[in-house]
Tab-separated table of C-alpha atoms and ligand atoms in Angstrom:
chain	number	residue	atom	x	y	z
A	1	UNK	CA	-20.624	-176.961	124.810
A	2	UNK	CA	-20.474	-180.268	126.230
A	3	UNK	CA	-17.738	-179.362	128.600
A	4	UNK	CA	-20.087	-177.038	130.580
A	5	UNK	CA	-23.356	-178.968	130.010
A	6	UNK	CA	-24.272	-181.871	132.608
A	7	UNK	CA	-26.089	-184.417	131.386
A	8	UNK	CA	-29.536	-183.503	130.287
A	9	UNK	CA	-32.440	-184.458	132.141
A	10	UNK	CA	-35.769	-185.279	130.157
A	11	UNK	CA	-35.895	-185.832	126.387
A	12	UNK	CA	-33.222	-183.814	124.275
A	13	UNK	CA	-34.439	-180.867	122.591
A	14	UNK	CA	-31.615	-179.968	120.457
A	15	UNK	CA	-28.508	-181.871	118.851
A	16	UNK	CA	-26.125	-180.635	121.911
A	17	UNK	CA	-28.435	-182.560	124.169
A	18	UNK	CA	-27.536	-185.844	122.275
A	19	UNK	CA	-23.787	-184.916	122.578
A	20	UNK	CA	-24.141	-184.763	126.369
A	21	UNK	CA	-26.196	-188.154	126.032
A	22	UNK	CA	-23.069	-189.429	123.648
A	23	UNK	CA	-20.531	-188.199	125.930
A	24	UNK	CA	-22.140	-190.299	128.973
A	25	UNK	CA	-22.055	-193.460	126.854
A	26	UNK	CA	-18.954	-193.257	124.855
A	27	UNK	CA	-15.797	-194.993	126.146
A	28	UNK	CA	-13.316	-191.946	126.550
A	29	UNK	CA	-10.843	-193.017	123.680
A	30	UNK	CA	-13.940	-193.238	121.452
A	31	UNK	CA	-15.209	-190.033	122.523
A	32	UNK	CA	-11.864	-188.248	122.001
A	33	UNK	CA	-11.572	-189.883	118.607
A	34	UNK	CA	-15.057	-188.454	117.457
A	35	UNK	CA	-14.496	-185.124	119.065
A	36	UNK	CA	-11.185	-184.729	117.425
A	37	UNK	CA	-9.786	-181.854	115.208
A	38	UNK	CA	-6.228	-181.892	113.868
A	39	UNK	CA	-3.495	-179.872	115.847
A	40	UNK	CA	-4.767	-177.106	117.770
A	41	UNK	CA	-8.473	-177.846	116.640
A	42	UNK	CA	-8.497	-174.207	115.260
A	43	UNK	CA	-10.633	-175.177	112.184
A	44	UNK	CA	-12.541	-177.493	114.136
A	45	UNK	CA	-13.609	-174.204	116.156
A	46	UNK	CA	-13.699	-172.075	113.326
A	47	UNK	CA	-16.411	-174.187	111.500
A	48	UNK	CA	-18.754	-173.217	114.516
A	49	UNK	CA	-17.491	-169.624	114.672
A	50	UNK	CA	-18.199	-169.191	111.125
A	51	UNK	CA	-22.099	-169.533	111.279
A	52	UNK	CA	-22.016	-167.040	114.380
A	53	UNK	CA	-20.508	-164.595	112.086
A	54	UNK	CA	-23.160	-164.542	109.860
A	55	UNK	CA	-26.760	-162.955	110.734
A	56	UNK	CA	-29.882	-163.677	108.889
A	57	UNK	CA	-32.034	-160.914	107.440
A	58	UNK	CA	-35.856	-161.924	108.180
A	59	UNK	CA	-38.586	-160.793	105.907
A	60	UNK	CA	-41.804	-159.927	107.742
A	61	UNK	CA	-45.364	-160.707	106.891
A	62	UNK	CA	-44.662	-163.301	104.457
A	63	UNK	CA	-47.243	-165.896	104.306
A	64	UNK	CA	-45.359	-168.710	105.749
A	65	UNK	CA	-48.555	-171.008	106.520
A	66	UNK	CA	-47.086	-173.701	104.241
A	67	UNK	CA	-43.428	-174.347	104.303
A	68	UNK	CA	-41.630	-176.860	101.693
A	69	UNK	CA	-38.152	-178.179	102.608
A	70	UNK	CA	-38.197	-181.154	100.074
A	71	UNK	CA	-35.428	-181.083	97.364
A	72	UNK	CA	-33.725	-183.458	94.956
A	73	UNK	CA	-29.925	-184.065	95.341
A	74	UNK	CA	-28.164	-185.365	92.113
A	75	UNK	CA	-31.692	-185.969	90.749
A	76	UNK	CA	-33.324	-187.885	93.715
A	77	UNK	CA	-35.629	-187.117	96.096
A	78	UNK	CA	-34.840	-185.797	99.915
A	79	UNK	CA	-37.123	-184.567	102.789
A	80	UNK	CA	-34.838	-182.036	103.291
A	81	UNK	CA	-31.443	-180.505	102.112
A	82	UNK	CA	-29.409	-182.560	104.893
A	83	UNK	CA	-27.343	-185.565	104.236
A	84	UNK	CA	-25.582	-187.976	106.542
A	85	UNK	CA	-21.702	-187.456	105.970
A	86	UNK	CA	-19.429	-190.445	106.019
A	87	UNK	CA	-18.046	-191.337	109.622
A	88	UNK	CA	-16.883	-194.046	111.578
A	89	UNK	CA	-16.548	-196.350	113.600
A	90	UNK	CA	-20.546	-196.879	113.349
A	91	UNK	CA	-20.044	-200.397	114.807
A	92	UNK	CA	-18.225	-199.309	117.672
A	93	UNK	CA	-20.904	-196.616	118.706
A	94	UNK	CA	-23.992	-198.965	118.627
A	95	UNK	CA	-24.398	-202.597	117.736
A	96	UNK	CA	-24.679	-203.295	114.125
A	97	UNK	CA	-24.411	-199.186	113.680
A	98	UNK	CA	-23.845	-198.864	110.339
A	99	UNK	CA	-27.308	-200.518	109.661
A	100	UNK	CA	-28.963	-198.483	112.628
A	101	UNK	CA	-27.879	-195.171	110.506
A	102	UNK	CA	-28.885	-196.592	107.189
A	103	UNK	CA	-32.285	-197.596	108.522
A	104	UNK	CA	-32.773	-194.089	110.001
A	105	UNK	CA	-31.985	-192.245	106.370
A	106	UNK	CA	-34.654	-194.603	104.928
A	107	UNK	CA	-36.996	-193.544	107.909
A	108	UNK	CA	-36.590	-190.001	107.544
A	109	UNK	CA	-35.967	-189.744	103.741
A	110	UNK	CA	-32.490	-188.414	103.763
A	111	UNK	CA	-29.410	-189.538	101.670
A	112	UNK	CA	-26.672	-191.226	103.402
A	113	UNK	CA	-22.991	-191.350	102.459
A	114	UNK	CA	-21.555	-194.712	103.510
A	115	UNK	CA	-17.802	-194.588	104.495
A	116	UNK	CA	-15.872	-197.164	102.344
A	117	UNK	CA	-14.265	-198.067	105.651
A	118	UNK	CA	-17.662	-199.288	107.228
A	119	UNK	CA	-18.066	-202.263	109.446
A	120	UNK	CA	-20.755	-203.308	107.518
A	121	UNK	CA	-20.443	-204.083	103.315
A	122	UNK	CA	-22.119	-201.227	101.175
A	123	UNK	CA	-24.346	-204.271	99.975
A	124	UNK	CA	-25.547	-204.612	103.220
A	125	UNK	CA	-25.887	-200.820	103.763
A	126	UNK	CA	-27.779	-200.301	100.686
A	127	UNK	CA	-30.066	-203.101	101.372
A	128	UNK	CA	-30.749	-201.581	104.786
A	129	UNK	CA	-31.516	-198.093	103.612
A	130	UNK	CA	-34.629	-197.164	101.712
A	131	UNK	CA	-33.014	-193.901	100.801
A	132	UNK	CA	-30.383	-193.087	98.631
A	133	UNK	CA	-26.983	-194.240	99.254
A	134	UNK	CA	-23.585	-192.759	98.120
A	135	UNK	CA	-20.514	-194.561	98.503
A	136	UNK	CA	-17.380	-192.577	99.999
A	137	UNK	CA	-14.507	-193.398	98.510
A	138	UNK	CA	-10.435	-193.396	99.504
A	139	UNK	CA	-8.555	-194.315	96.335
A	140	UNK	CA	-6.325	-197.536	97.064
A	141	UNK	CA	-3.086	-197.624	95.636
A	142	UNK	CA	-4.013	-200.076	93.439
A	143	UNK	CA	-6.818	-199.228	90.763
A	144	UNK	CA	-8.179	-202.587	90.164
A	145	UNK	CA	-9.055	-202.697	94.273
A	146	UNK	CA	-10.778	-199.315	93.866
A	147	UNK	CA	-12.519	-200.536	90.627
A	148	UNK	CA	-13.870	-203.752	92.163
A	149	UNK	CA	-15.350	-201.647	95.087
A	150	UNK	CA	-16.998	-199.158	92.845
A	151	UNK	CA	-18.364	-202.046	90.849
A	152	UNK	CA	-20.200	-203.248	93.927
A	153	UNK	CA	-21.748	-199.811	94.612
A	154	UNK	CA	-23.244	-199.696	91.501
A	155	UNK	CA	-24.485	-203.324	91.331
A	156	UNK	CA	-25.803	-202.342	95.114
A	157	UNK	CA	-27.708	-199.437	93.719
A	158	UNK	CA	-25.685	-196.780	94.977
A	159	UNK	CA	-26.506	-193.463	93.649
A	160	UNK	CA	-23.084	-191.315	93.514
A	161	UNK	CA	-19.161	-192.102	94.409
A	162	UNK	CA	-17.930	-189.429	96.759
A	163	UNK	CA	-14.325	-189.251	96.511
A	164	UNK	CA	-12.631	-187.692	99.598
A	165	UNK	CA	-9.872	-185.273	98.193
A	166	UNK	CA	-8.720	-183.826	101.478
A	167	UNK	CA	-6.678	-186.818	102.766
A	168	UNK	CA	-3.433	-187.146	100.792
A	169	UNK	CA	-2.362	-188.173	104.267
A	170	UNK	CA	-4.318	-188.081	107.533
A	171	UNK	CA	-4.165	-185.137	109.717
A	172	UNK	CA	-2.922	-185.482	113.345
A	173	UNK	CA	-5.652	-185.779	115.732
A	174	UNK	CA	-3.615	-185.161	118.751
A	175	UNK	CA	-6.434	-185.285	121.167
A	176	UNK	CA	-7.042	-189.021	120.121
A	177	UNK	CA	-3.489	-190.072	119.064
A	178	UNK	CA	-2.418	-191.688	122.322
A	179	UNK	CA	-5.595	-193.297	122.626
A	180	UNK	CA	-6.963	-194.204	119.285
A	181	UNK	CA	-6.072	-197.680	119.393
A	182	UNK	CA	-7.653	-198.331	122.957
A	183	UNK	CA	-11.143	-198.946	121.594
A	184	UNK	CA	-12.511	-201.718	119.566
A	185	UNK	CA	-12.182	-200.568	115.734
A	186	UNK	CA	-14.060	-202.675	113.693
A	187	UNK	CA	-12.964	-204.424	110.591
A	188	UNK	CA	-13.731	-202.754	107.385
A	189	UNK	CA	-16.072	-204.854	105.964
A	190	UNK	CA	-15.488	-203.838	102.446
A	191	UNK	CA	-11.982	-205.136	102.125
A	192	UNK	CA	-12.989	-208.513	102.653
A	193	UNK	CA	-14.093	-209.037	98.875
A	194	UNK	CA	-11.719	-207.105	97.124
A	195	UNK	CA	-8.689	-208.222	95.030
A	196	UNK	CA	-5.659	-208.352	97.597
A	197	UNK	CA	-3.383	-205.649	97.897
A	198	UNK	CA	0.014	-205.185	96.232
A	199	UNK	CA	1.270	-203.455	99.158
A	200	UNK	CA	0.467	-202.127	102.776
A	201	UNK	CA	-2.412	-200.061	102.129
A	202	UNK	CA	-1.571	-196.598	103.384
A	203	UNK	CA	-4.947	-195.043	104.270
A	204	UNK	CA	-5.932	-192.176	102.134
A	205	UNK	CA	-3.677	-193.023	99.269
A	206	UNK	CA	-3.208	-189.315	97.544
A	207	UNK	CA	-5.434	-188.916	94.455
A	208	UNK	CA	-4.693	-186.673	91.730
A	209	UNK	CA	-6.860	-184.976	89.050
A	210	UNK	CA	-6.005	-188.219	86.750
A	211	UNK	CA	-7.512	-189.980	89.485
A	212	UNK	CA	-10.271	-188.013	89.068
A	213	UNK	CA	-10.696	-188.142	85.009
A	214	UNK	CA	-9.858	-191.941	85.202
A	215	UNK	CA	-12.783	-192.547	88.035
A	216	UNK	CA	-15.326	-190.426	85.923
A	217	UNK	CA	-14.406	-192.788	82.891
A	218	UNK	CA	-14.795	-195.905	84.734
A	219	UNK	CA	-18.053	-195.441	85.980
A	220	UNK	CA	-21.381	-194.116	84.939
A	221	UNK	CA	-22.168	-192.948	88.609
A	222	UNK	CA	-21.984	-189.123	89.347
A	223	UNK	CA	-18.842	-188.305	90.786
A	224	UNK	CA	-18.724	-185.849	93.585
A	225	UNK	CA	-15.581	-184.478	95.318
A	226	UNK	CA	-15.665	-184.377	99.178
A	227	UNK	CA	-13.205	-181.652	100.516
A	228	UNK	CA	-12.674	-178.652	98.040
A	229	UNK	CA	-12.355	-175.383	99.934
A	230	UNK	CA	-11.218	-173.178	96.899
A	231	UNK	CA	-12.509	-171.563	93.888
A	232	UNK	CA	-9.523	-172.478	91.785
A	233	UNK	CA	-10.147	-176.306	92.630
A	234	UNK	CA	-13.953	-175.770	92.639
A	235	UNK	CA	-13.417	-174.266	89.035
A	236	UNK	CA	-11.174	-177.244	88.207
A	237	UNK	CA	-13.656	-180.135	89.346
A	238	UNK	CA	-16.410	-178.195	87.306
A	239	UNK	CA	-14.650	-177.739	84.231
A	240	UNK	CA	-13.896	-181.632	84.433
A	241	UNK	CA	-17.379	-182.467	84.684
A	242	UNK	CA	-17.917	-183.576	88.324
A	243	UNK	CA	-21.788	-184.110	89.600
A	244	UNK	CA	-21.012	-182.339	93.010
A	245	UNK	CA	-18.676	-180.560	95.139
A	246	UNK	CA	-18.806	-181.130	99.079
A	247	UNK	CA	-17.095	-178.068	100.437
A	248	UNK	CA	-15.797	-179.486	103.522
A	249	UNK	CA	-12.558	-179.340	105.559
A	250	UNK	CA	-13.371	-182.943	106.964
A	251	UNK	CA	-14.680	-181.775	110.145
A	252	UNK	CA	-11.699	-179.969	110.710
A	253	UNK	CA	-9.800	-183.457	111.376
A	254	UNK	CA	-7.114	-182.836	108.227
A	255	UNK	CA	-5.373	-179.442	107.836
A	256	UNK	CA	-5.530	-177.217	111.041
A	257	UNK	CA	-5.606	-173.438	110.006
A	258	UNK	CA	-7.563	-174.414	106.870
A	259	UNK	CA	-10.513	-172.212	106.255
A	260	UNK	CA	-14.043	-172.698	107.717
A	261	UNK	CA	-16.343	-174.583	105.466
A	262	UNK	CA	-19.047	-171.761	105.518
A	263	UNK	CA	-16.170	-169.056	104.854
A	264	UNK	CA	-15.166	-171.182	101.930
A	265	UNK	CA	-18.456	-171.470	100.295
A	266	UNK	CA	-19.325	-168.274	98.572
A	267	UNK	CA	-15.835	-168.589	96.521
A	268	UNK	CA	-16.708	-172.196	95.400
A	269	UNK	CA	-20.378	-171.301	94.583
A	270	UNK	CA	-19.214	-168.364	92.373
A	271	UNK	CA	-16.405	-170.592	90.630
A	272	UNK	CA	-18.895	-173.372	89.905
A	273	UNK	CA	-21.482	-171.020	88.488
A	274	UNK	CA	-24.274	-173.523	88.570
A	275	UNK	CA	-22.329	-176.378	86.674
A	276	UNK	CA	-22.478	-178.873	89.412
A	277	UNK	CA	-24.466	-178.944	93.028
A	278	UNK	CA	-22.452	-177.726	95.584
A	279	UNK	CA	-22.902	-178.885	99.223
A	280	UNK	CA	-21.358	-178.101	102.569
A	281	UNK	CA	-20.355	-179.818	105.705
A	282	UNK	CA	-18.563	-178.966	109.151
A	283	UNK	CA	-19.936	-177.477	112.320
A	284	UNK	CA	-23.912	-177.615	110.954
A	285	UNK	CA	-25.803	-178.094	114.495
A	286	UNK	CA	-29.179	-176.033	114.028
A	287	UNK	CA	-31.718	-175.389	111.565
A	288	UNK	CA	-30.412	-171.690	111.303
A	289	UNK	CA	-27.226	-173.159	109.979
A	290	UNK	CA	-28.410	-174.867	107.390
A	291	UNK	CA	-30.383	-171.826	106.404
A	292	UNK	CA	-27.262	-169.666	106.229
A	293	UNK	CA	-25.510	-172.447	104.166
A	294	UNK	CA	-28.258	-172.539	101.773
A	295	UNK	CA	-28.304	-168.551	101.676
A	296	UNK	CA	-24.644	-168.856	100.738
A	297	UNK	CA	-25.194	-171.208	98.011
A	298	UNK	CA	-25.326	-174.700	99.246
A	299	UNK	CA	-27.868	-177.014	97.873
A	300	UNK	CA	-27.513	-179.055	101.018
A	301	UNK	CA	-25.579	-179.679	103.848
A	302	UNK	CA	-24.223	-182.844	105.202
A	303	UNK	CA	-23.700	-183.654	109.211
A	304	UNK	CA	-21.302	-185.778	110.837
A	305	UNK	CA	-20.794	-185.854	114.435
A	306	UNK	CA	-24.647	-184.816	115.450
A	307	UNK	CA	-25.304	-188.334	113.670
A	308	UNK	CA	-22.486	-189.946	115.607
A	309	UNK	CA	-24.173	-188.457	118.954
A	310	UNK	CA	-27.661	-189.888	118.009
A	311	UNK	CA	-26.587	-193.089	117.102
A	312	UNK	CA	-24.379	-193.309	120.451
A	313	UNK	CA	-27.408	-192.325	122.569
A	314	UNK	CA	-30.066	-194.444	121.486
A	315	UNK	CA	-29.328	-196.179	117.889
A	316	UNK	CA	-31.705	-195.988	114.788
A	317	UNK	CA	-34.119	-193.723	116.882
A	318	UNK	CA	-31.226	-191.253	118.140
A	319	UNK	CA	-29.896	-190.694	114.484
A	320	UNK	CA	-33.600	-190.154	113.158
A	321	UNK	CA	-34.174	-187.980	115.895
A	322	UNK	CA	-31.220	-185.913	115.491
A	323	UNK	CA	-32.021	-185.504	111.685
A	324	UNK	CA	-35.811	-184.296	112.370
A	325	UNK	CA	-34.686	-181.915	114.824
A	326	UNK	CA	-32.364	-180.412	112.302
A	327	UNK	CA	-35.365	-180.492	109.835
A	328	UNK	CA	-37.857	-179.017	112.181
A	329	UNK	CA	-35.757	-176.402	113.379
A	330	UNK	CA	-34.908	-175.561	109.723
A	331	UNK	CA	-38.686	-175.035	109.059
A	332	UNK	CA	-39.198	-172.932	111.726
A	333	UNK	CA	-36.163	-170.735	110.773
A	334	UNK	CA	-37.715	-170.452	107.536
A	335	UNK	CA	-40.898	-169.494	109.090
A	336	UNK	CA	-39.419	-166.678	110.956
A	337	UNK	CA	-37.126	-165.493	108.143
A	338	UNK	CA	-39.936	-165.099	105.820
A	339	UNK	CA	-38.972	-167.829	103.344
A	340	UNK	CA	-41.327	-170.622	102.551
A	341	UNK	CA	-39.320	-172.519	100.099
A	342	UNK	CA	-35.931	-173.257	99.681
A	343	UNK	CA	-35.648	-171.300	96.529
A	344	UNK	CA	-36.673	-168.162	98.570
A	345	UNK	CA	-33.639	-168.738	100.545
A	346	UNK	CA	-31.528	-166.249	98.713
A	347	UNK	CA	-28.406	-164.371	99.200
A	348	UNK	CA	-30.152	-161.685	100.720
A	349	UNK	CA	-31.530	-163.888	103.612
A	350	UNK	CA	-28.111	-163.629	105.264
A	351	UNK	CA	-25.536	-160.739	106.211
B	1	LIG	C1	-15.228	-189.709	113.519
B	1	LIG	C2	-15.310	-189.203	112.128
B	1	LIG	C3	-14.727	-189.953	111.188
B	1	LIG	C4	-14.824	-189.610	109.975
B	1	LIG	N1	-14.631	-190.527	108.747
B	1	LIG	C5	-14.523	-189.940	107.887
B	1	LIG	C6	-14.128	-190.810	106.675
B	1	LIG	O1	-13.959	-191.979	106.608
B	1	LIG	N2	-14.319	-190.114	105.355
B	1	LIG	C7	-14.515	-188.911	105.088
B	1	LIG	O2	-14.583	-188.611	103.799
B	1	LIG	N3	-14.951	-188.298	105.906
B	1	LIG	C8	-14.959	-188.672	107.552
B	1	LIG	N4	-15.065	-187.699	108.168
B	1	LIG	C9	-15.624	-186.513	108.028
B	1	LIG	C10	-16.961	-186.286	107.590
B	1	LIG	O3	-17.646	-186.888	106.737
B	1	LIG	C11	-17.498	-184.918	107.787
B	1	LIG	O4	-16.760	-184.115	106.696
B	1	LIG	C12	-17.408	-184.058	109.028
B	1	LIG	O5	-17.551	-185.102	110.313
B	1	LIG	C13	-18.587	-182.779	108.942
B	1	LIG	O6	-18.346	-182.142	109.871
B	1	LIG	P1	-19.244	-182.160	111.358
B	1	LIG	O7	-18.814	-183.610	112.165
B	1	LIG	O8	-18.792	-180.784	111.983
B	1	LIG	O9	-20.834	-182.406	110.931
B	1	LIG	C14	-15.191	-188.490	109.884
B	1	LIG	C15	-15.717	-187.399	110.931
B	1	LIG	C16	-15.887	-187.871	112.057
B	1	LIG	C17	-16.119	-186.980	113.254
């Protein structure tokens, strides 16, 4: 989209307008890092195409005078079935960007998944957000380091730990490889307070199911696995008692050629059979995308890059505006599809 569209005159109408605004403001190397998918970016593109392949089956002559998009995620109230995905470096996109995103989450009443590599501590982020905060976790090779961060998340009032499980190694984001050290990468603030590493930290220490069991035994916080793409893994996760699964390919940044999130969603939903909550991220850019994901069984979606675009354009206000746009678009989509509650968005809503 961006390659063709000039910077939009007038106020942004949709998240793609924020993409254009962000592109005009972001230094090239940072822009490439945020845009990038792995290798040939096939999965990145497929995440969007998968939404285009699904058609909505609207019902007519339904009373849609009142539309309710409020929901509960892991028991906490949410203004809409939308969450902010963990992404960075927010501190390079806006001054104190991590806090701007946290304040925006509170302003719109949507949960925020804070990255463990954020440029502000989880304590600062939780204090700035008057909305539920989840801590995204990559495991450190040393369990005591991981545990120290989990304890801090508990003390800061975080509502869940979201363990990213698609990152045994980091994918090669070739679009960004040559320039990713050319922007100011803020320090990972959480690391400062942790026990010292016993070895240089390989980012994305590989986790196994044993680590999942260990983590669930080590904390009472509900555990969400982020980055599941198959019914097989979803069944194992549900049997082990996780509270939630994010169907995600990391925004196309890990395994190129991996299935699009929306295409993977139905088999995950089927395998889980209601035992835990299922969310989706990857390519959500429109309220109609959210409607499609919910129709295929997601309880909510997460958004990554659109939040980065809003943050880069106008900070906290831009993030809040992006999230409000998606919510408003969802409400309109529901009205036009003859669905007045989220529960009405059933499998028959799409083809
Ligand atoms: C710049 C950038 C940084 C990201 N960093 C992380 C991260 O540290 N941990 C993580 O679990 N996911 C990370 N993600 C993936 C997002 O959480 C999310 O899965 C993805 O962005 C969703 O796709 P979307 O950008 O199309 O909405 C990152 C994504 C982007 C674009």
